[in-house]
Amino acid sequence: MSELNKKVVAITGASSGIGEATARLLAARGARVLLGARRTERLAKVVDEIRAAGGDAHFMSLDVTSLTEMESFVEKAKSHFGGLDVFINNAGIMPLSPLSSRKVEEWDRMIDVNIRGVLYGIAAAQPLMEQQQHGHIINISSIGGLAVSPTAAVYCATKFAVRALSDGLRQESDILRVTVISPGVVTSELADTITDDSAREAMKAFRRVALEPEAIARAVAYAIEQPTDVDVSEIVVRPTASPW
């Protein structure tokens, strides 16, 4: 029997890309999944399809920059399923631009979603997991959290922060398993948020070789499926042909 069987998994940013693929894969392997995102019409469609395939799924509207909503998200997992085994901080945005462009509002939004959203996920999930005496927090970072590239300074800074937060949480808790997953280029909607012309053109070349989001979903499943005394601390997943 899979280690995923009947585990309760809450996923942010689950309306598309990595979050959606992860929800579908985990549900297919027996997990009970709670999907959160702002696009509820998309969440409803994904949940209906998971249920039609025999899976157990629910959803709720979620803004990860609201601590109150993140706490409600965790509470919904507890009320629907009786607890929470895994919390996946997946939501993220990537409006790249050179620092000289001074797109301060976009910087602020990246900080809010990519850093504050992860912190709020930890703040919401950790108390319940400590009460249960078990739990697993998975934070989706990026290869941008390993090295910086032009037009991506702020984005990379947020992803470096995700790795730092993950390792800090791991060191502070002897109850929680903590995993940070750093994808390389993945087919997703992330690049759609880029408003800077130079960054958009650079991203076209960068994304010529890309993984499908299911590759990252499999890495998530691998980390969860390990025995409870095994913490897979970090996974980097890149396309084989990618130079980055």
mmCIF file of C-alpha atoms in Angstrom:
data_model
loop_
_atom_site.group_PDB
_atom_site.id
_atom_site.type_symbol
_atom_site.label_atom_id
_atom_site.label_comp_id
_atom_site.label_asym_id
_atom_site.label_seq_id
_atom_site.Cartn_x
_atom_site.Cartn_y
_atom_site.Cartn_z
ATOM 1 C CA MET A 1 0.000 0.000 0.000
ATOM 2 C CA SER A 2 1.297 3.465 -0.901
ATOM 3 C CA GLU A 3 2.516 5.715 1.913
ATOM 4 C CA LEU A 4 0.195 8.289 0.345
ATOM 5 C CA ASN A 5 -2.936 6.265 1.055
ATOM 6 C CA LYS A 6 -5.478 8.387 2.991
ATOM 7 C CA LYS A 7 -2.937 11.115 3.765
ATOM 8 C CA VAL A 8 -4.470 14.587 3.904
ATOM 9 C CA VAL A 9 -2.607 17.037 1.662
ATOM 10 C CA ALA A 10 -3.368 20.764 1.319
ATOM 11 C CA ILE A 11 -1.941 22.513 -1.750
ATOM 12 C CA THR A 12 -1.787 26.247 -2.454
ATOM 13 C CA GLY A 13 -1.714 27.582 -6.009
ATOM 14 C CA ALA A 14 -3.550 24.440 -7.101
ATOM 15 C CA SER A 15 -5.577 25.822 -10.001
ATOM 16 C CA SER A 16 -2.886 25.175 -12.647
ATOM 17 C CA GLY A 17 0.678 24.061 -13.290
ATOM 18 C CA ILE A 18 2.612 22.254 -10.580
ATOM 19 C CA GLY A 19 -0.151 22.624 -7.989
ATOM 20 C CA GLU A 20 -2.819 21.108 -10.219
ATOM 21 C CA ALA A 21 -0.563 18.291 -11.425
ATOM 22 C CA THR A 22 0.413 17.479 -7.849
ATOM 23 C CA ALA A 23 -3.206 17.372 -6.694
ATOM 24 C CA ARG A 24 -4.142 15.014 -9.515
ATOM 25 C CA LEU A 25 -1.189 12.677 -8.965
ATOM 26 C CA LEU A 26 -1.495 12.484 -5.181
ATOM 27 C CA ALA A 27 -5.250 11.894 -5.374
ATOM 28 C CA ALA A 28 -4.697 9.138 -7.937
ATOM 29 C CA ARG A 29 -2.334 7.481 -5.459
ATOM 30 C CA GLY A 30 -4.862 7.576 -2.649
ATOM 31 C CA ALA A 31 -4.270 10.889 -0.896
ATOM 32 C CA ARG A 32 -7.153 13.115 0.164
ATOM 33 C CA VAL A 33 -6.450 16.565 -1.238
ATOM 34 C CA LEU A 34 -7.585 20.095 -0.458
ATOM 35 C CA LEU A 35 -6.925 22.587 -3.241
ATOM 36 C CA GLY A 36 -6.585 26.322 -2.683
ATOM 37 C CA ALA A 37 -6.267 29.222 -5.140
ATOM 38 C CA ARG A 38 -8.063 32.388 -6.170
ATOM 39 C CA ARG A 39 -9.523 30.940 -9.395
ATOM 40 C CA THR A 40 -12.334 28.908 -7.875
ATOM 41 C CA GLU A 41 -13.952 28.066 -11.202
ATOM 42 C CA ARG A 42 -10.741 26.324 -12.226
ATOM 43 C CA LEU A 43 -10.463 24.582 -8.840
ATOM 44 C CA ALA A 44 -14.028 23.305 -9.122
ATOM 45 C CA LYS A 45 -13.250 21.751 -12.516
ATOM 46 C CA VAL A 46 -10.098 20.039 -11.229
ATOM 47 C CA VAL A 47 -11.892 18.711 -8.141
ATOM 48 C CA ASP A 48 -14.782 17.386 -10.242
ATOM 49 C CA GLU A 49 -12.331 15.556 -12.485
ATOM 50 C CA ILE A 50 -10.433 14.098 -9.518
ATOM 51 C CA ARG A 51 -13.697 12.851 -8.008
ATOM 52 C CA ALA A 52 -14.836 11.411 -11.325
ATOM 53 C CA ALA A 53 -11.614 9.385 -11.375
ATOM 54 C CA GLY A 54 -12.376 8.038 -7.889
ATOM 55 C CA GLY A 55 -10.310 10.487 -5.847
ATOM 56 C CA ASP A 56 -11.211 12.447 -2.720
ATOM 57 C CA ALA A 57 -10.844 16.216 -3.189
ATOM 58 C CA HIS A 58 -12.230 19.515 -1.929
ATOM 59 C CA PHE A 59 -11.357 23.127 -2.668
ATOM 60 C CA MET A 60 -11.688 26.630 -1.298
ATOM 61 C CA SER A 61 -10.885 30.138 -2.438
ATOM 62 C CA LEU A 62 -7.485 31.144 -1.091
ATOM 63 C CA ASP A 63 -5.286 34.232 -1.100
ATOM 64 C CA VAL A 64 -1.930 33.158 0.337
ATOM 65 C CA THR A 65 -1.108 36.746 1.321
ATOM 66 C CA SER A 66 -3.871 36.607 3.956
ATOM 67 C CA LEU A 67 -2.941 34.818 7.184
ATOM 68 C CA THR A 68 -6.623 34.577 8.082
ATOM 69 C CA GLU A 69 -7.400 32.756 4.831
ATOM 70 C CA MET A 70 -4.423 30.437 5.253
ATOM 71 C CA GLU A 71 -5.583 29.552 8.758
ATOM 72 C CA SER A 72 -9.082 28.898 7.396
ATOM 73 C CA PHE A 73 -7.534 26.670 4.727
ATOM 74 C CA VAL A 74 -5.859 24.534 7.390
ATOM 75 C CA GLU A 75 -9.053 24.518 9.464
ATOM 76 C CA LYS A 76 -10.991 23.263 6.420
ATOM 77 C CA ALA A 77 -8.547 20.371 6.032
ATOM 78 C CA LYS A 78 -9.079 19.519 9.693
ATOM 79 C CA SER A 79 -12.887 19.789 9.535
ATOM 80 C CA HIS A 80 -13.257 17.843 6.269
ATOM 81 C CA PHE A 81 -10.622 15.185 6.793
ATOM 82 C CA GLY A 82 -9.883 15.175 10.524
ATOM 83 C CA GLY A 83 -6.324 16.453 10.314
ATOM 84 C CA LEU A 84 -3.513 17.523 8.011
ATOM 85 C CA ASP A 85 -0.519 15.410 7.058
ATOM 86 C CA VAL A 86 1.131 17.520 4.355
ATOM 87 C CA PHE A 87 1.001 21.236 3.538
ATOM 88 C CA ILE A 88 2.433 22.254 0.160
ATOM 89 C CA ASN A 89 3.390 25.912 -0.270
ATOM 90 C CA ASN A 90 3.254 26.011 -4.045
ATOM 91 C CA ALA A 91 1.714 29.390 -4.946
ATOM 92 C CA GLY A 92 4.163 31.764 -6.597
ATOM 93 C CA ILE A 93 4.504 34.512 -9.192
ATOM 94 C CA MET A 94 7.387 35.562 -11.454
ATOM 95 C CA PRO A 95 7.037 39.044 -13.025
ATOM 96 C CA LEU A 96 10.698 39.398 -13.999
ATOM 97 C CA SER A 97 12.295 42.752 -14.828
ATOM 98 C CA PRO A 98 15.663 44.523 -14.502
ATOM 99 C CA LEU A 99 16.090 46.352 -11.202
ATOM 100 C CA SER A 100 16.543 49.556 -13.196
ATOM 101 C CA SER A 101 12.935 49.298 -14.377
ATOM 102 C CA ARG A 102 11.826 50.131 -10.804
ATOM 103 C CA LYS A 103 8.699 47.974 -10.997
ATOM 104 C CA VAL A 104 8.245 48.340 -7.266
ATOM 105 C CA GLU A 105 4.640 47.168 -7.181
ATOM 106 C CA GLU A 106 5.669 43.922 -8.884
ATOM 107 C CA TRP A 107 8.536 43.488 -6.415
ATOM 108 C CA ASP A 108 6.131 43.965 -3.531
ATOM 109 C CA ARG A 109 3.703 41.438 -4.972
ATOM 110 C CA MET A 110 6.461 38.840 -5.414
ATOM 111 C CA ILE A 111 7.579 39.359 -1.832
ATOM 112 C CA ASP A 112 3.996 39.060 -0.626
ATOM 113 C CA VAL A 113 3.173 35.860 -2.520
ATOM 114 C CA ASN A 114 6.528 34.091 -2.685
ATOM 115 C CA ILE A 115 7.829 34.839 0.824
ATOM 116 C CA ARG A 116 4.966 36.025 2.997
ATOM 117 C CA GLY A 117 2.702 33.362 1.495
ATOM 118 C CA VAL A 118 5.155 30.626 2.511
ATOM 119 C CA LEU A 119 5.518 32.091 5.992
ATOM 120 C CA TYR A 120 1.755 32.229 6.386
ATOM 121 C CA GLY A 121 1.498 28.615 5.258
ATOM 122 C CA ILE A 122 4.004 27.600 7.910
ATOM 123 C CA ALA A 123 2.262 29.724 10.548
ATOM 124 C CA ALA A 124 -1.092 28.174 9.690
ATOM 125 C CA ALA A 125 -0.017 24.525 9.453
ATOM 126 C CA GLN A 126 2.681 24.157 12.112
ATOM 127 C CA PRO A 127 0.449 24.457 15.229
ATOM 128 C CA LEU A 128 -1.900 21.683 14.083
ATOM 129 C CA MET A 129 0.979 19.471 13.010
ATOM 130 C CA GLU A 130 2.726 19.916 16.342
ATOM 131 C CA GLN A 131 -0.529 19.100 18.128
ATOM 132 C CA GLN A 132 -0.806 15.939 16.029
ATOM 133 C CA GLN A 133 2.891 15.172 16.639
ATOM 134 C CA HIS A 134 3.470 14.684 12.922
ATOM 135 C CA GLY A 135 3.374 16.613 9.685
ATOM 136 C CA HIS A 136 5.237 17.453 6.499
ATOM 137 C CA ILE A 137 5.685 20.913 4.994
ATOM 138 C CA ILE A 138 6.817 21.050 1.365
ATOM 139 C CA ASN A 139 7.919 24.386 -0.065
ATOM 140 C CA ILE A 140 8.258 24.850 -3.812
ATOM 141 C CA SER A 141 11.303 26.999 -4.552
ATOM 142 C CA SER A 142 13.141 27.179 -7.901
ATOM 143 C CA ILE A 143 16.554 26.859 -9.464
ATOM 144 C CA GLY A 144 16.299 30.643 -9.106
ATOM 145 C CA GLY A 145 16.896 29.947 -5.429
ATOM 146 C CA LEU A 146 20.290 28.435 -6.291
ATOM 147 C CA ALA A 147 21.724 31.080 -8.630
ATOM 148 C CA VAL A 148 20.799 34.580 -9.768
ATOM 149 C CA SER A 149 20.291 35.642 -13.377
ATOM 150 C CA PRO A 150 19.674 39.041 -15.021
ATOM 151 C CA THR A 151 16.101 40.404 -14.735
ATOM 152 C CA ALA A 152 15.418 37.853 -11.980
ATOM 153 C CA ALA A 153 17.114 39.452 -8.969
ATOM 154 C CA VAL A 154 13.943 39.975 -6.938
ATOM 155 C CA TYR A 155 12.384 36.665 -7.960
ATOM 156 C CA CYS A 156 15.604 34.827 -7.105
ATOM 157 C CA ALA A 157 15.789 36.659 -3.777
ATOM 158 C CA THR A 158 12.332 35.365 -2.894
ATOM 159 C CA LYS A 159 13.293 31.822 -3.807
ATOM 160 C CA PHE A 160 16.566 32.018 -1.854
ATOM 161 C CA ALA A 161 14.331 33.059 1.048
ATOM 162 C CA VAL A 162 12.118 29.993 0.581
ATOM 163 C CA ARG A 163 15.177 27.744 0.890
ATOM 164 C CA ALA A 164 16.358 29.616 3.986
ATOM 165 C CA LEU A 165 12.941 29.389 5.639
ATOM 166 C CA SER A 166 12.729 25.690 4.834
ATOM 167 C CA ASP A 167 16.115 24.891 6.335
ATOM 168 C CA GLY A 168 15.420 27.021 9.383
ATOM 169 C CA LEU A 169 12.136 25.216 10.004
ATOM 170 C CA ARG A 170 13.826 21.855 9.548
ATOM 171 C CA GLN A 171 16.463 22.697 12.131
ATOM 172 C CA GLU A 172 13.982 24.068 14.647
ATOM 173 C CA SER A 173 11.543 21.148 14.635
ATOM 174 C CA ASP A 174 12.106 17.509 15.516
ATOM 175 C CA ILE A 175 8.470 16.740 14.675
ATOM 176 C CA LEU A 176 8.010 18.173 11.193
ATOM 177 C CA ARG A 177 9.456 16.800 8.002
ATOM 178 C CA VAL A 178 10.460 19.709 5.757
ATOM 179 C CA THR A 179 11.201 19.471 2.046
ATOM 180 C CA VAL A 180 12.161 22.198 -0.404
ATOM 181 C CA ILE A 181 11.778 21.337 -4.084
ATOM 182 C CA SER A 182 13.574 23.485 -6.661
ATOM 183 C CA PRO A 183 12.231 22.999 -10.190
ATOM 184 C CA GLY A 184 14.105 24.040 -13.274
ATOM 185 C CA VAL A 185 12.109 25.288 -16.244
ATOM 186 C CA VAL A 186 8.574 23.911 -16.142
ATOM 187 C CA THR A 187 5.690 24.441 -18.540
ATOM 188 C CA SER A 188 3.395 26.770 -16.603
ATOM 189 C CA GLU A 189 1.645 30.131 -16.533
ATOM 190 C CA LEU A 190 4.398 31.796 -14.487
ATOM 191 C CA ALA A 191 5.893 33.631 -17.443
ATOM 192 C CA ASP A 192 2.489 35.134 -18.266
ATOM 193 C CA THR A 193 2.980 37.625 -15.417
ATOM 194 C CA ILE A 194 6.063 39.216 -17.012
ATOM 195 C CA THR A 195 5.283 42.779 -18.139
ATOM 196 C CA ASP A 196 8.841 43.899 -18.962
ATOM 197 C CA ASP A 197 9.623 43.474 -22.680
ATOM 198 C CA SER A 198 13.305 42.573 -22.255
ATOM 199 C CA ALA A 199 12.580 39.996 -19.574
ATOM 200 C CA ARG A 200 9.769 38.485 -21.636
ATOM 201 C CA GLU A 201 12.066 38.015 -24.642
ATOM 202 C CA ALA A 202 14.835 36.518 -22.498
ATOM 203 C CA MET A 203 12.348 34.101 -20.953
ATOM 204 C CA LYS A 204 11.319 32.769 -24.376
ATOM 205 C CA ALA A 205 14.844 31.449 -24.933
ATOM 206 C CA PHE A 206 15.112 30.227 -21.349
ATOM 207 C CA ARG A 207 11.912 28.191 -21.655
ATOM 208 C CA ARG A 208 12.684 26.390 -24.928
ATOM 209 C CA VAL A 209 13.541 23.273 -22.936
ATOM 210 C CA ALA A 210 10.968 22.662 -20.214
ATOM 211 C CA LEU A 211 9.568 19.885 -18.059
ATOM 212 C CA GLU A 212 5.893 19.161 -17.730
ATOM 213 C CA PRO A 213 4.524 19.900 -14.228
ATOM 214 C CA GLU A 214 3.909 16.189 -13.644
ATOM 215 C CA ALA A 215 7.691 15.783 -13.216
ATOM 216 C CA ILE A 216 7.580 18.004 -10.144
ATOM 217 C CA ALA A 217 4.452 16.262 -8.887
ATOM 218 C CA ARG A 218 6.378 12.977 -8.920
ATOM 219 C CA ALA A 219 9.165 14.567 -6.863
ATOM 220 C CA VAL A 220 6.578 15.738 -4.335
ATOM 221 C CA ALA A 221 5.098 12.253 -4.157
ATOM 222 C CA TYR A 222 8.560 10.737 -3.660
ATOM 223 C CA ALA A 223 9.243 12.997 -0.676
ATOM 224 C CA ILE A 224 5.893 12.239 0.943
ATOM 225 C CA GLU A 225 6.111 8.487 0.382
ATOM 226 C CA GLN A 226 9.268 8.058 2.457
ATOM 227 C CA PRO A 227 8.901 6.506 5.921
ATOM 228 C CA THR A 228 8.128 8.991 8.693
ATOM 229 C CA ASP A 229 11.699 8.863 10.021
ATOM 230 C CA VAL A 230 13.097 9.922 6.611
ATOM 231 C CA ASP A 231 13.152 13.616 5.729
ATOM 232 C CA VAL A 232 13.965 14.369 2.102
ATOM 233 C CA SER A 233 15.306 17.859 2.743
ATOM 234 C CA GLU A 234 15.892 19.108 -0.799
ATOM 235 C CA ILE A 235 15.226 18.032 -4.380
ATOM 236 C CA VAL A 236 16.367 19.820 -7.546
ATOM 237 C CA VAL A 237 14.572 18.764 -10.734
ATOM 238 C CA ARG A 238 15.829 19.999 -14.105
ATOM 239 C CA PRO A 239 15.217 19.071 -17.738
ATOM 240 C CA THR A 240 18.014 16.755 -18.879
ATOM 241 C CA ALA A 241 18.880 19.050 -21.790
ATOM 242 C CA SER A 242 18.739 22.291 -19.793
ATOM 243 C CA PRO A 243 22.032 24.220 -19.437
ATOM 244 C CA TRP A 244 20.692 26.085 -16.373
#
